[in-house]
Amino acid sequence: MTGGDLILADVAATAALGARLAAVLRAGDVVTLAGGLGAGKTSLARGVLSALGLAEEAPSPTFAIVQPYDPPEVRVPVLHVDLYRLDDADEVAELGLDEARHDAALLVEWAERAGPGYWRDALALDLAVLPDGARRLTWQAPAAWEARWPPPQ
């Protein structure tokens, strides 16, 4: 497993990183997005979805919990997931995400609510707000991601 970090100066830089992630994303991938409220998790996911071809701005899946996107709307099927509202880690299994990931990539906000190590093969991205408003992105990339992350600029 490799790790590292980088600074994202603003929302545009966060979306640009999302576009770089979209270039290497494929069905079966899981990307977990951690960080506090307002840290940029949804902005990063929106950058991915926009780069995959989504014409409109993706809504936050906070209330839907799982927001699916399928071709031709996007070039790779994606489930944008927000586990914030789950009360118990056992509820994750009821969402059917493990089966769905065979045909789609998962972008999972608040993945820690699934329990520690739920997606051991995920690219784990953690965003933190810095005093100047920029974001620090820290990542852990398992072996399956080492050739793809971080993506080229």
mmCIF file of C-alpha atoms in Angstrom:
data_model
loop_
_atom_site.group_PDB
_atom_site.id
_atom_site.type_symbol
_atom_site.label_atom_id
_atom_site.label_comp_id
_atom_site.label_asym_id
_atom_site.label_seq_id
_atom_site.Cartn_x
_atom_site.Cartn_y
_atom_site.Cartn_z
ATOM 1 C CA MET A 1 0.000 0.000 0.000
ATOM 2 C CA THR A 2 1.277 3.464 -0.876
ATOM 3 C CA GLY A 3 0.204 6.805 0.462
ATOM 4 C CA GLY A 4 0.746 10.479 0.081
ATOM 5 C CA ASP A 5 -0.887 13.852 0.107
ATOM 6 C CA LEU A 6 -1.342 17.016 -1.894
ATOM 7 C CA ILE A 7 -2.900 20.429 -1.483
ATOM 8 C CA LEU A 8 -6.010 21.408 -3.447
ATOM 9 C CA ALA A 9 -6.164 25.213 -3.527
ATOM 10 C CA ASP A 10 -9.876 25.554 -4.294
ATOM 11 C CA VAL A 11 -13.032 23.889 -5.647
ATOM 12 C CA ALA A 12 -11.643 24.058 -9.193
ATOM 13 C CA ALA A 13 -8.523 22.142 -8.122
ATOM 14 C CA THR A 14 -10.713 19.577 -6.363
ATOM 15 C CA ALA A 15 -12.827 19.106 -9.512
ATOM 16 C CA ALA A 16 -9.665 18.855 -11.626
ATOM 17 C CA LEU A 17 -8.381 16.049 -9.403
ATOM 18 C CA GLY A 18 -11.774 14.376 -9.820
ATOM 19 C CA ALA A 19 -11.302 14.571 -13.593
ATOM 20 C CA ARG A 20 -7.864 12.940 -13.269
ATOM 21 C CA LEU A 21 -9.439 10.185 -11.165
ATOM 22 C CA ALA A 22 -12.182 9.711 -13.787
ATOM 23 C CA ALA A 23 -9.516 9.018 -16.419
ATOM 24 C CA VAL A 24 -8.345 5.909 -14.526
ATOM 25 C CA LEU A 25 -11.651 4.789 -12.953
ATOM 26 C CA ARG A 26 -13.215 1.510 -14.042
ATOM 27 C CA ALA A 27 -16.078 -0.766 -13.072
ATOM 28 C CA GLY A 28 -15.257 -2.723 -9.925
ATOM 29 C CA ASP A 29 -13.277 0.124 -8.353
ATOM 30 C CA VAL A 30 -14.146 1.517 -4.954
ATOM 31 C CA VAL A 31 -13.047 5.015 -3.975
ATOM 32 C CA THR A 32 -13.779 6.039 -0.405
ATOM 33 C CA LEU A 33 -14.091 9.732 0.393
ATOM 34 C CA ALA A 34 -13.546 10.758 4.008
ATOM 35 C CA GLY A 35 -13.460 14.138 5.704
ATOM 36 C CA GLY A 36 -15.660 16.404 7.735
ATOM 37 C CA LEU A 37 -18.725 18.280 6.555
ATOM 38 C CA GLY A 38 -17.727 20.720 3.824
ATOM 39 C CA ALA A 39 -14.318 19.147 3.246
ATOM 40 C CA GLY A 40 -14.919 18.610 -0.472
ATOM 41 C CA LYS A 41 -16.038 14.982 -0.779
ATOM 42 C CA THR A 42 -19.037 15.806 -2.967
ATOM 43 C CA SER A 43 -17.027 18.338 -4.996
ATOM 44 C CA LEU A 44 -14.463 15.645 -5.793
ATOM 45 C CA ALA A 45 -17.210 13.170 -6.746
ATOM 46 C CA ARG A 46 -18.844 15.831 -8.938
ATOM 47 C CA GLY A 47 -15.503 16.349 -10.694
ATOM 48 C CA VAL A 48 -15.330 12.610 -11.413
ATOM 49 C CA LEU A 49 -18.897 12.446 -12.699
ATOM 50 C CA SER A 50 -18.530 15.551 -14.856
ATOM 51 C CA ALA A 51 -15.362 14.171 -16.452
ATOM 52 C CA LEU A 52 -17.184 10.885 -17.100
ATOM 53 C CA GLY A 53 -19.730 12.827 -19.145
ATOM 54 C CA LEU A 54 -22.496 13.817 -16.734
ATOM 55 C CA ALA A 55 -24.025 16.954 -18.262
ATOM 56 C CA GLU A 56 -25.701 18.403 -15.165
ATOM 57 C CA GLU A 57 -24.285 18.887 -11.681
ATOM 58 C CA ALA A 58 -24.603 15.708 -9.644
ATOM 59 C CA PRO A 59 -26.779 16.121 -6.552
ATOM 60 C CA SER A 60 -25.428 15.095 -3.186
ATOM 61 C CA PRO A 61 -26.674 11.559 -2.458
ATOM 62 C CA THR A 62 -27.165 12.332 1.251
ATOM 63 C CA PHE A 63 -30.902 11.685 1.156
ATOM 64 C CA ALA A 64 -31.009 9.092 -1.635
ATOM 65 C CA ILE A 65 -28.010 7.273 -0.079
ATOM 66 C CA VAL A 66 -27.209 5.677 -3.477
ATOM 67 C CA GLN A 67 -27.356 7.707 -6.690
ATOM 68 C CA PRO A 68 -26.706 5.568 -9.801
ATOM 69 C CA TYR A 69 -25.264 6.870 -13.073
ATOM 70 C CA ASP A 70 -25.244 4.648 -16.161
ATOM 71 C CA PRO A 71 -24.145 4.951 -19.795
ATOM 72 C CA PRO A 72 -24.838 6.859 -21.938
ATOM 73 C CA GLU A 73 -25.120 9.465 -19.167
ATOM 74 C CA VAL A 74 -21.528 8.592 -18.118
ATOM 75 C CA ARG A 75 -18.889 6.451 -19.828
ATOM 76 C CA VAL A 76 -18.416 4.148 -16.794
ATOM 77 C CA PRO A 77 -21.342 3.065 -14.577
ATOM 78 C CA VAL A 78 -20.963 4.730 -11.163
ATOM 79 C CA LEU A 79 -22.812 4.508 -7.868
ATOM 80 C CA HIS A 80 -22.329 7.693 -5.848
ATOM 81 C CA VAL A 81 -22.985 6.626 -2.272
ATOM 82 C CA ASP A 82 -23.329 8.661 0.922
ATOM 83 C CA LEU A 83 -23.431 6.618 4.125
ATOM 84 C CA TYR A 84 -23.810 9.626 6.443
ATOM 85 C CA ARG A 85 -27.409 8.820 7.373
ATOM 86 C CA LEU A 86 -26.804 5.166 8.246
ATOM 87 C CA ASP A 87 -27.162 4.361 11.925
ATOM 88 C CA ASP A 88 -25.503 0.943 11.887
ATOM 89 C CA ALA A 89 -22.713 -0.601 9.812
ATOM 90 C CA ASP A 90 -24.941 -3.659 9.202
ATOM 91 C CA GLU A 91 -27.177 -1.462 7.017
ATOM 92 C CA VAL A 92 -24.438 -1.273 4.351
ATOM 93 C CA ALA A 93 -24.975 -4.909 3.340
ATOM 94 C CA GLU A 94 -28.657 -4.144 2.712
ATOM 95 C CA LEU A 95 -27.693 -1.607 0.030
ATOM 96 C CA GLY A 96 -26.309 -4.351 -2.254
ATOM 97 C CA LEU A 97 -23.122 -2.439 -3.005
ATOM 98 C CA ASP A 98 -20.855 -5.495 -2.995
ATOM 99 C CA GLU A 99 -22.900 -7.058 -5.792
ATOM 100 C CA ALA A 100 -23.333 -3.771 -7.680
ATOM 101 C CA ARG A 101 -19.618 -3.079 -7.792
ATOM 102 C CA HIS A 102 -19.106 -5.914 -10.269
ATOM 103 C CA ASP A 103 -20.729 -3.685 -12.896
ATOM 104 C CA ALA A 104 -20.019 -0.191 -11.570
ATOM 105 C CA ALA A 105 -17.442 1.914 -9.800
ATOM 106 C CA LEU A 106 -18.363 3.060 -6.283
ATOM 107 C CA LEU A 107 -17.670 6.567 -4.987
ATOM 108 C CA VAL A 108 -18.442 6.263 -1.274
ATOM 109 C CA GLU A 109 -18.729 9.279 1.006
ATOM 110 C CA TRP A 110 -18.603 8.636 4.760
ATOM 111 C CA ALA A 111 -17.317 5.098 4.107
ATOM 112 C CA GLU A 112 -16.122 4.842 7.706
ATOM 113 C CA ARG A 113 -19.770 4.251 8.658
ATOM 114 C CA ALA A 114 -19.463 0.824 7.005
ATOM 115 C CA GLY A 115 -16.955 -0.180 9.679
ATOM 116 C CA PRO A 116 -13.169 -0.357 9.649
ATOM 117 C CA GLY A 117 -11.703 -2.059 6.616
ATOM 118 C CA TYR A 118 -15.040 -2.714 4.893
ATOM 119 C CA TRP A 119 -13.554 -2.016 1.448
ATOM 120 C CA ARG A 120 -9.944 -3.128 1.931
ATOM 121 C CA ASP A 121 -9.164 -2.768 -1.778
ATOM 122 C CA ALA A 122 -10.477 0.804 -2.036
ATOM 123 C CA LEU A 123 -8.532 3.867 -2.986
ATOM 124 C CA ALA A 124 -8.983 5.790 0.273
ATOM 125 C CA LEU A 125 -9.080 9.577 -0.070
ATOM 126 C CA ASP A 126 -9.320 11.829 2.974
ATOM 127 C CA LEU A 127 -9.949 15.568 2.672
ATOM 128 C CA ALA A 128 -9.257 18.136 5.375
ATOM 129 C CA VAL A 129 -9.896 21.885 5.313
ATOM 130 C CA LEU A 130 -6.793 23.989 5.971
ATOM 131 C CA PRO A 131 -6.857 27.384 7.743
ATOM 132 C CA ASP A 132 -6.569 29.227 4.402
ATOM 133 C CA GLY A 133 -9.567 27.352 2.938
ATOM 134 C CA ALA A 134 -7.507 25.005 0.770
ATOM 135 C CA ARG A 135 -7.917 21.243 1.169
ATOM 136 C CA ARG A 136 -5.289 18.669 2.046
ATOM 137 C CA LEU A 137 -5.974 15.391 0.278
ATOM 138 C CA THR A 138 -4.318 12.378 1.893
ATOM 139 C CA TRP A 139 -4.531 8.983 0.225
ATOM 140 C CA GLN A 140 -3.852 5.315 0.735
ATOM 141 C CA ALA A 141 -3.652 3.279 -2.471
ATOM 142 C CA PRO A 142 -3.755 -0.534 -2.315
ATOM 143 C CA ALA A 143 -1.832 -2.666 -4.806
ATOM 144 C CA ALA A 144 -4.696 -2.622 -7.324
ATOM 145 C CA TRP A 145 -4.331 1.175 -7.560
ATOM 146 C CA GLU A 146 -0.547 1.573 -7.444
ATOM 147 C CA ALA A 147 -0.159 1.798 -11.238
ATOM 148 C CA ARG A 148 -3.083 4.264 -11.495
ATOM 149 C CA TRP A 149 -2.785 6.541 -8.476
ATOM 150 C CA PRO A 150 -1.843 9.288 -8.309
ATOM 151 C CA PRO A 151 -2.952 9.839 -11.902
ATOM 152 C CA PRO A 152 -0.773 11.901 -14.246
ATOM 153 C CA GLN A 153 -1.453 15.617 -14.495
#
